[in-house]
């Protein structure tokens, strides 16, 4: 909320203060669960590709090099996390900063949940903490997969 003071002396009237409020666009508050599911699916794909004994990627009949595959999966992984972060609430996010590292850390390790019932903790793990861990582990998986195929 911002406060604005206007003094219009030419009209002979004085306006003390005007209160302005800014609301997020409607689409910034929607789609968090879809992006979370896409992030988890992409993380699962990364695990499957890391466990594969042989990679021969082909898209629409066109053979793609393995390093390109890892780069594209990495870009998709970062995109899904970014969209989840933009649309889902994060702990201690009063100023709406994108890189709320303290809030993300607190959310990932379930900080401040002492005394919560077990069902609530499970909801927090699967709805709020899991996308953060999937992103971090998926990013490490992409880097490892890219590195091993570049080195080979």
Coordinates of N, CA, C and O in Angstrom, one line a residue:
X1 N 0.8 -1.2 0.0 CA 0.0 0.0 0.0 C 0.9 1.2 0.0 O 1.8 1.3 0.8
X2 N 0.6 2.2 -0.8 CA 1.4 3.4 -1.0 C 0.6 4.6 -0.6 O -0.6 4.6 -0.7
X3 N 1.3 5.6 0.0 CA 0.6 6.8 0.3 C 1.1 7.9 -0.6 O 2.3 8.1 -0.8
X4 N 0.2 8.8 -1.1 CA 0.5 9.8 -2.0 C -0.1 11.1 -1.5 O -1.2 11.2 -1.2
X5 N 0.8 12.2 -1.4 CA 0.3 13.5 -1.0 C 0.3 14.4 -2.2 O 1.3 14.5 -2.9
X6 N -0.8 15.1 -2.4 CA -1.0 16.0 -3.5 C -1.4 17.3 -2.9 O -2.3 17.4 -2.1
X7 N -0.7 18.4 -3.4 CA -1.1 19.7 -3.0 C -1.4 20.5 -4.2 O -0.5 20.8 -5.0
X8 N -2.6 20.8 -4.4 CA -3.0 21.6 -5.6 C -3.4 23.0 -5.2 O -4.6 23.3 -4.9
X9 N -2.4 23.9 -5.2 CA -2.7 25.2 -4.6 C -3.3 26.1 -5.7 O -3.9 27.1 -5.3
X10 N -3.3 25.7 -7.0 CA -3.9 26.6 -8.0 C -5.4 26.5 -7.9 O -6.1 27.5 -8.3
X11 N -6.0 25.5 -7.5 CA -7.4 25.3 -7.4 C -7.9 25.8 -6.0 O -9.1 25.9 -5.8
X12 N -7.0 26.0 -5.1 CA -7.4 26.5 -3.8 C -7.8 25.3 -2.9 O -8.4 25.6 -1.8
X13 N -7.7 24.1 -3.3 CA -8.0 22.9 -2.5 C -6.8 22.1 -2.2 O -5.9 22.1 -3.0
X14 N -6.8 21.5 -1.1 CA -5.7 20.7 -0.7 C -6.2 19.2 -0.4 O -7.1 19.1 0.3
X15 N -5.5 18.3 -1.0 CA -5.9 16.9 -0.7 C -4.8 16.3 0.2 O -3.6 16.4 -0.1
X16 N -5.2 15.8 1.3 CA -4.2 15.3 2.3 C -3.5 14.1 1.9 O -2.3 14.0 1.8
X17 N -4.2 13.0 1.6 CA -3.6 11.8 1.2 C -4.5 10.9 0.4 O -5.7 11.0 0.6
X18 N -4.0 10.1 -0.4 CA -4.7 9.2 -1.3 C -4.1 7.8 -1.0 O -2.9 7.7 -1.1
X19 N -4.9 6.8 -0.7 CA -4.4 5.5 -0.5 C -4.6 4.7 -1.8 O -5.6 4.6 -2.4
X20 N -3.5 4.1 -2.2 CA -3.5 3.3 -3.4 C -3.2 1.8 -3.0 O -2.3 1.6 -2.2
X21 N -3.8 0.9 -3.6 CA -3.5 -0.5 -3.4 C -3.2 -1.2 -4.8 O -3.9 -0.8 -5.8
X22 N -2.3 -2.1 -4.7 CA -1.9 -2.8 -6.0 C -2.2 -4.3 -5.7 O -1.7 -4.8 -4.7
X23 N -2.9 -4.9 -6.6 CA -3.2 -6.3 -6.5 C -2.5 -7.1 -7.6 O -2.4 -6.5 -8.7
X24 N -2.1 -8.3 -7.3 CA -1.5 -9.1 -8.3 C -2.6 -9.4 -9.4 O -3.8 -9.6 -9.1
X25 N -2.2 -9.6 -10.7 CA -3.1 -10.0 -11.7 C -3.7 -11.4 -11.3 O -3.0 -12.2 -10.6
X26 N -4.9 -11.7 -11.8 CA -5.5 -12.9 -11.4 C -4.7 -14.1 -11.8 O -4.6 -15.1 -11.1
X27 N -4.1 -14.1 -13.0 CA -3.3 -15.3 -13.4 C -2.1 -15.5 -12.6 O -1.5 -16.6 -12.7
X28 N -1.6 -14.6 -11.8 CA -0.4 -14.8 -10.9 C -0.8 -15.7 -9.7 O 0.0 -16.2 -9.0
X29 N -2.1 -15.8 -9.5 CA -2.5 -16.6 -8.3 C -3.1 -18.0 -8.8 O -3.6 -18.7 -7.9
X30 N -3.0 -18.3 -10.0 CA -3.6 -19.6 -10.5 C -2.5 -20.4 -11.2 O -1.5 -19.9 -11.7
X31 N -2.7 -21.7 -11.2 CA -1.8 -22.6 -11.9 C -0.6 -23.2 -11.1 O 0.2 -23.9 -11.6
X32 N -0.6 -22.9 -9.8 CA 0.6 -23.4 -9.0 C 0.6 -24.9 -9.0 O 1.6 -25.5 -9.1
X33 N -0.6 -25.5 -8.8 CA -0.6 -27.0 -8.7 C -0.2 -27.6 -10.1 O 0.4 -28.7 -10.1
X34 N -0.6 -27.0 -11.2 CA -0.3 -27.6 -12.5 C 1.3 -27.5 -12.7 O 1.9 -28.5 -13.2
X35 N 1.9 -26.4 -12.3 CA 3.3 -26.3 -12.5 C 4.1 -27.2 -11.5 O 5.1 -27.7 -11.8
X36 N 3.5 -27.4 -10.3 CA 4.1 -28.4 -9.4 C 4.1 -29.8 -10.0 O 5.1 -30.5 -9.9
X37 N 3.0 -30.2 -10.6 CA 2.9 -31.5 -11.2 C 3.8 -31.6 -12.3 O 4.5 -32.7 -12.5
X38 N 4.0 -30.6 -13.1 CA 4.9 -30.6 -14.3 C 6.3 -30.7 -13.8 O 7.2 -31.4 -14.4
X39 N 6.7 -30.0 -12.7 CA 8.0 -30.1 -12.1 C 8.3 -31.5 -11.6 O 9.4 -32.0 -11.9
X40 N 7.4 -32.1 -11.0 CA 7.6 -33.5 -10.4 C 7.7 -34.5 -11.6 O 8.5 -35.4 -11.5
X41 N 6.9 -34.3 -12.6 CA 6.9 -35.2 -13.8 C 8.3 -35.1 -14.5 O 8.9 -36.1 -14.9
X42 N 8.8 -33.8 -14.6 CA 10.1 -33.6 -15.2 C 11.2 -34.2 -14.4 O 12.1 -34.7 -14.9
X43 N 11.1 -34.0 -13.1 CA 12.0 -34.6 -12.2 C 12.1 -36.2 -12.3 O 13.1 -36.8 -12.3
X44 N 10.9 -36.8 -12.4 CA 10.8 -38.2 -12.6 C 11.5 -38.6 -14.0 O 12.2 -39.6 -14.1
X45 N 11.2 -37.8 -15.0 CA 11.9 -38.1 -16.3 C 13.4 -38.0 -16.2 O 14.1 -38.9 -16.8
X46 N 13.9 -37.1 -15.4 CA 15.3 -37.0 -15.2 C 15.9 -38.2 -14.6 O 16.9 -38.8 -15.0
X47 N 15.2 -38.7 -13.6 CA 15.6 -39.9 -12.9 C 15.6 -41.1 -13.8 O 16.6 -41.9 -13.9
X48 N 14.6 -41.3 -14.6 CA 14.5 -42.4 -15.6 C 15.6 -42.3 -16.6 O 16.3 -43.3 -16.9
X49 N 15.9 -41.1 -17.1 CA 17.0 -40.9 -18.0 C 18.4 -41.2 -17.4 O 19.3 -41.8 -18.0
X50 N 18.6 -40.9 -16.1 CA 19.8 -41.2 -15.4 C 20.0 -42.7 -15.2 O 21.1 -43.2 -15.2
X51 N 18.9 -43.4 -15.0 CA 18.9 -44.8 -14.8 C 19.0 -45.6 -16.1 O 19.2 -46.8 -16.0
X52 N 18.8 -45.0 -17.2 CA 18.7 -45.7 -18.5 C 20.1 -46.2 -18.8 O 21.1 -45.5 -18.6
X53 N 20.2 -47.4 -19.4 CA 21.5 -48.0 -19.8 C 21.9 -47.4 -21.1 O 23.1 -47.4 -21.4
X54 N 21.0 -46.9 -21.9 CA 21.4 -46.4 -23.3 C 20.4 -45.3 -23.7 O 19.2 -45.4 -23.5
X55 N 21.0 -44.2 -24.1 CA 20.1 -43.0 -24.5 C 20.3 -42.8 -26.0 O 21.4 -42.6 -26.5
X56 N 19.2 -42.9 -26.8 CA 19.2 -42.6 -28.2 C 18.0 -41.7 -28.4 O 17.0 -42.2 -29.0
X57 N 18.1 -40.4 -28.0 CA 16.9 -39.6 -28.2 C 16.5 -39.3 -29.6 O 17.4 -39.0 -30.5
X58 N 15.2 -39.3 -29.9 CA 14.7 -39.0 -31.2 C 13.4 -38.2 -31.0 O 12.5 -38.6 -30.2
X59 N 13.3 -37.1 -31.7 CA 12.1 -36.3 -31.6 C 11.5 -36.2 -33.0 O 12.2 -35.7 -33.9
X60 N 10.3 -36.7 -33.2 CA 9.6 -36.6 -34.5 C 10.5 -37.2 -35.6 O 10.6 -36.7 -36.7
X61 N 11.2 -38.3 -35.3 CA 12.0 -39.0 -36.3 C 13.4 -38.3 -36.5 O 14.2 -38.8 -37.3
X62 N 13.7 -37.3 -35.8 CA 15.0 -36.6 -35.9 C 15.8 -37.0 -34.7 O 15.4 -36.8 -33.5
X63 N 17.0 -37.5 -34.9 CA 17.9 -37.9 -33.9 C 18.5 -36.6 -33.2 O 19.0 -35.7 -33.9
X64 N 18.5 -36.6 -31.9 CA 19.0 -35.4 -31.1 C 20.2 -35.9 -30.3 O 20.1 -37.0 -29.7
X65 N 21.2 -35.0 -30.2 CA 22.4 -35.4 -29.4 C 22.0 -35.4 -27.9 O 21.1 -34.7 -27.5
X66 N 22.7 -36.3 -27.2 CA 22.4 -36.4 -25.7 C 22.6 -35.1 -25.0 O 21.8 -34.7 -24.1
X67 N 23.7 -34.4 -25.2 CA 23.9 -33.1 -24.5 C 22.8 -32.1 -24.8 O 22.3 -31.4 -23.8
X68 N 22.3 -32.1 -26.0 CA 21.2 -31.2 -26.3 C 19.9 -31.6 -25.5 O 19.2 -30.8 -25.0
X69 N 19.7 -32.9 -25.4 CA 18.6 -33.5 -24.7 C 18.6 -33.0 -23.2 O 17.7 -32.5 -22.7
X70 N 19.8 -33.1 -22.6 CA 20.0 -32.6 -21.2 C 19.8 -31.1 -21.1 O 19.2 -30.7 -20.1
X71 N 20.3 -30.4 -22.0 CA 20.1 -28.9 -21.9 C 18.6 -28.5 -22.0 O 18.1 -27.7 -21.2
X72 N 17.9 -29.2 -22.9 CA 16.5 -28.9 -23.1 C 15.6 -29.3 -21.9 O 14.7 -28.6 -21.4
X73 N 16.0 -30.4 -21.3 CA 15.3 -30.9 -20.1 C 15.6 -29.9 -18.9 O 14.8 -29.6 -18.1
X74 N 16.9 -29.5 -18.9 CA 17.2 -28.5 -17.8 C 16.5 -27.2 -18.0 O 16.0 -26.6 -17.0
X75 N 16.3 -26.7 -19.2 CA 15.6 -25.5 -19.4 C 14.1 -25.7 -19.0 O 13.5 -24.8 -18.3
X76 N 13.5 -26.8 -19.4 CA 12.1 -27.1 -19.0 C 12.0 -27.2 -17.4 O 11.1 -26.7 -16.8
X77 N 13.0 -27.8 -16.8 CA 13.0 -27.9 -15.4 C 13.0 -26.6 -14.7 O 12.3 -26.3 -13.7
X78 N 13.9 -25.7 -15.1 CA 14.0 -24.4 -14.6 C 12.7 -23.6 -14.8 O 12.2 -22.9 -13.9
X79 N 12.1 -23.7 -16.0 CA 10.9 -23.0 -16.3 C 9.8 -23.5 -15.4 O 9.0 -22.6 -14.8
X80 N 9.6 -24.8 -15.2 CA 8.5 -25.3 -14.3 C 8.7 -24.8 -12.9 O 7.7 -24.4 -12.2
X81 N 9.9 -24.8 -12.4 CA 10.2 -24.3 -11.0 C 9.9 -22.8 -10.9 O 9.2 -22.3 -10.0
X82 N 10.3 -22.0 -11.9 CA 10.1 -20.6 -11.9 C 8.6 -20.3 -12.0 O 8.1 -19.4 -11.2
X83 N 7.8 -21.0 -12.8 CA 6.4 -20.8 -12.8 C 5.7 -21.2 -11.5 O 4.8 -20.6 -11.1
X84 N 6.2 -22.3 -10.9 CA 5.6 -22.7 -9.7 C 5.9 -21.7 -8.6 O 5.0 -21.3 -7.8
X85 N 7.1 -21.1 -8.6 CA 7.5 -20.1 -7.7 C 6.6 -18.8 -7.8 O 6.3 -18.2 -6.9
X86 N 6.3 -18.5 -9.1 CA 5.5 -17.3 -9.3 C 4.1 -17.4 -8.9 O 3.4 -16.4 -8.6
X87 N 3.6 -18.6 -9.0 CA 2.1 -18.9 -8.7 C 1.8 -19.5 -7.4 O 0.6 -19.5 -7.0
X88 N 2.8 -20.0 -6.7 CA 2.5 -20.7 -5.4 C 3.0 -19.8 -4.2 O 4.0 -19.1 -4.4
X89 N 2.3 -19.9 -3.1 CA 2.8 -19.1 -1.9 C 4.1 -19.7 -1.3 O 4.3 -20.9 -1.4
X90 N 5.0 -18.9 -0.8 CA 6.2 -19.3 -0.2 C 6.2 -18.7 1.2 O 5.7 -17.6 1.4
X91 N 6.7 -19.5 2.1 CA 6.8 -19.0 3.5 C 7.5 -17.7 3.7 O 8.4 -17.4 3.0
X92 N 6.9 -16.8 4.5 CA 7.5 -15.5 4.9 C 7.7 -14.7 3.6 O 8.7 -14.1 3.4
X93 N 6.7 -14.6 2.8 CA 6.8 -13.9 1.5 C 5.9 -12.6 1.5 O 5.1 -12.5 0.6
X94 N 6.2 -11.8 2.4 CA 5.4 -10.6 2.6 C 5.7 -9.5 1.5 O 4.9 -8.8 1.1
X95 N 7.0 -9.4 1.1 CA 7.4 -8.4 0.1 C 7.3 -8.9 -1.3 O 7.7 -8.2 -2.2
X96 N 6.9 -10.2 -1.5 CA 6.8 -10.8 -2.9 C 8.2 -10.7 -3.6 O 8.2 -10.5 -4.8
X97 N 9.3 -11.0 -2.9 CA 10.6 -11.1 -3.6 C 10.6 -12.4 -4.3 O 10.2 -13.4 -3.8
X98 N 11.2 -12.4 -5.5 CA 11.3 -13.7 -6.3 C 12.3 -14.6 -5.6 O 12.1 -15.8 -5.4
X99 N 13.5 -14.1 -5.2 CA 14.5 -14.9 -4.6 C 14.4 -14.8 -3.1 O 15.2 -14.2 -2.4
X100 N 13.3 -15.4 -2.5 CA 13.1 -15.4 -1.1 C 13.8 -16.6 -0.5 O 13.1 -17.6 -0.2
X101 N 15.1 -16.6 -0.4 CA 15.9 -17.8 0.0 C 15.5 -18.2 1.4 O 15.4 -19.4 1.6
X102 N 15.4 -17.3 2.3 CA 15.0 -17.7 3.7 C 13.7 -18.4 3.7 O 13.5 -19.4 4.4
X103 N 12.7 -17.9 3.0 CA 11.4 -18.5 2.9 C 11.4 -19.9 2.3 O 10.8 -20.8 2.7
X104 N 12.2 -20.0 1.1 CA 12.3 -21.3 0.5 C 12.9 -22.3 1.3 O 12.5 -23.4 1.4
X105 N 14.0 -21.9 2.1 CA 14.7 -22.8 3.0 C 13.8 -23.2 4.1 O 13.7 -24.4 4.4
X106 N 13.1 -22.3 4.7 CA 12.2 -22.6 5.8 C 11.1 -23.5 5.3 O 10.7 -24.5 6.0
X107 N 10.6 -23.3 4.1 CA 9.6 -24.1 3.6 C 10.1 -25.5 3.3 O 9.4 -26.5 3.5
X108 N 11.3 -25.6 2.7 CA 11.9 -26.9 2.3 C 12.2 -27.8 3.5 O 12.0 -29.0 3.5
X109 N 12.6 -27.2 4.7 CA 12.9 -28.0 5.8 C 11.8 -28.0 6.9 O 12.0 -28.5 8.0
X110 N 10.6 -27.5 6.5 CA 9.4 -27.5 7.4 C 9.7 -26.7 8.6 O 9.3 -27.1 9.7
X111 N 10.4 -25.6 8.5 CA 10.7 -24.8 9.7 C 9.4 -24.2 10.3 O 8.5 -23.8 9.5
X112 N 9.3 -24.2 11.6 CA 8.1 -23.6 12.2 C 6.9 -24.5 12.3 O 5.8 -24.1 12.5
X113 N 7.1 -25.8 12.1 CA 5.9 -26.7 12.1 C 5.9 -27.6 13.4 O 5.1 -28.5 13.4
X114 N 6.7 -27.2 14.4 CA 6.7 -28.0 15.6 C 5.3 -27.8 16.2 O 4.7 -26.8 16.3
X115 N 4.7 -29.0 16.6 CA 3.4 -29.0 17.2 C 2.3 -29.1 16.2 O 1.1 -29.2 16.6
X116 N 2.6 -29.1 14.9 CA 1.5 -29.3 13.9 C 1.1 -30.8 13.9 O 1.9 -31.6 14.1
X117 N -0.1 -31.1 13.6 CA -0.5 -32.5 13.5 C 0.1 -33.1 12.3 O 0.6 -32.5 11.4
X118 N 0.2 -34.5 12.4 CA 0.9 -35.2 11.3 C 0.3 -35.0 9.9 O 1.1 -34.9 9.0
X119 N -1.0 -34.9 9.8 CA -1.6 -34.7 8.5 C -1.2 -33.3 7.9 O -0.9 -33.2 6.7
X120 N -1.1 -32.3 8.7 CA -0.7 -31.0 8.3 C 0.7 -31.0 7.8 O 1.0 -30.4 6.8
X121 N 1.6 -31.7 8.6 CA 3.0 -31.8 8.2 C 3.1 -32.5 6.8 O 3.9 -32.1 6.0
X122 N 2.3 -33.6 6.7 CA 2.4 -34.3 5.4 C 1.9 -33.5 4.2 O 2.5 -33.5 3.2
X123 N 0.9 -32.7 4.5 CA 0.4 -31.8 3.4 C 1.5 -30.7 3.1 O 1.7 -30.5 1.9
X124 N 2.2 -30.2 4.1 CA 3.3 -29.3 3.8 C 4.4 -29.9 3.1 O 5.0 -29.3 2.2
X125 N 4.7 -31.2 3.4 CA 5.8 -31.9 2.7 C 5.5 -32.0 1.2 O 6.3 -31.7 0.3
X126 N 4.3 -32.6 0.9 CA 3.9 -32.9 -0.4 C 3.5 -31.7 -1.3 O 3.7 -31.7 -2.5
X127 N 2.9 -30.7 -0.7 CA 2.5 -29.5 -1.4 C 3.5 -28.4 -1.5 O 3.6 -27.8 -2.6
X128 N 4.2 -28.2 -0.4 CA 5.1 -27.0 -0.4 C 6.6 -27.4 -0.5 O 7.4 -26.7 -1.1
X129 N 7.0 -28.4 0.2 CA 8.5 -28.7 0.3 C 8.9 -29.6 -0.9 O 10.1 -29.4 -1.4
X130 N 8.1 -30.5 -1.3 CA 8.6 -31.4 -2.4 C 9.0 -30.7 -3.7 O 10.0 -31.1 -4.3
X131 N 8.3 -29.7 -4.2 CA 8.7 -29.1 -5.4 C 10.1 -28.5 -5.3 O 10.9 -28.5 -6.2
X132 N 10.5 -28.0 -4.1 CA 11.8 -27.4 -3.9 C 12.9 -28.5 -4.0 O 13.9 -28.3 -4.7
X133 N 12.6 -29.6 -3.3 CA 13.6 -30.7 -3.3 C 13.7 -31.3 -4.7 O 14.8 -31.7 -5.2
X134 N 12.6 -31.5 -5.4 CA 12.5 -32.1 -6.7 C 13.3 -31.2 -7.7 O 14.1 -31.6 -8.5
X135 N 13.2 -29.9 -7.5 CA 13.9 -28.9 -8.4 C 15.4 -29.1 -8.1 O 16.2 -29.2 -9.1
X136 N 15.8 -29.0 -6.9 CA 17.3 -29.1 -6.6 C 17.9 -30.5 -7.0 O 18.9 -30.5 -7.7
X137 N 17.2 -31.6 -6.7 CA 17.7 -32.9 -7.1 C 17.7 -33.0 -8.7 O 18.6 -33.6 -9.3
X138 N 16.6 -32.5 -9.3 CA 16.5 -32.6 -10.8 C 17.6 -31.8 -11.4 O 18.2 -32.2 -12.4
X139 N 17.9 -30.6 -10.9 CA 19.0 -29.7 -11.4 C 20.3 -30.5 -11.3 O 21.1 -30.5 -12.3
X140 N 20.6 -31.1 -10.2 CA 21.8 -31.9 -10.0 C 21.9 -33.0 -11.0 O 22.9 -33.3 -11.6
X141 N 20.7 -33.7 -11.2 CA 20.6 -34.8 -12.1 C 20.9 -34.3 -13.6 O 21.6 -35.0 -14.3
X142 N 20.4 -33.2 -14.0 CA 20.6 -32.7 -15.3 C 22.1 -32.4 -15.5 O 22.7 -32.7 -16.5
X143 N 22.7 -31.7 -14.5 CA 24.1 -31.4 -14.6 C 25.0 -32.6 -14.6 O 25.9 -32.7 -15.4
X144 N 24.6 -33.6 -13.8 CA 25.4 -34.9 -13.9 C 25.2 -35.6 -15.2 O 26.2 -36.1 -15.8
X145 N 24.0 -35.7 -15.7 CA 23.7 -36.3 -17.0 C 24.5 -35.6 -18.1 O 25.1 -36.3 -19.0
X146 N 24.4 -34.3 -18.1 CA 25.1 -33.5 -19.1 C 26.6 -33.8 -19.0 O 27.3 -34.0 -20.1
X147 N 27.2 -33.7 -17.8 CA 28.6 -33.9 -17.6 C 29.1 -35.3 -18.1 O 30.1 -35.4 -18.7
X148 N 28.3 -36.3 -17.7 CA 28.8 -37.7 -18.0 C 28.8 -37.9 -19.5 O 29.6 -38.6 -20.0
X149 N 27.8 -37.3 -20.2 CA 27.8 -37.6 -21.7 C 28.7 -36.7 -22.4 O 29.2 -37.0 -23.5
X150 N 29.1 -35.5 -21.9 CA 30.1 -34.7 -22.5 C 31.5 -35.4 -22.3 O 32.3 -35.4 -23.2
X151 N 31.7 -35.9 -21.1 CA 33.0 -36.5 -20.8 C 33.2 -37.8 -21.5 O 34.3 -38.2 -21.8
X152 N 32.2 -38.5 -21.8 CA 32.3 -39.9 -22.5 C 32.7 -39.7 -24.0 O 32.7 -38.8 -24.6

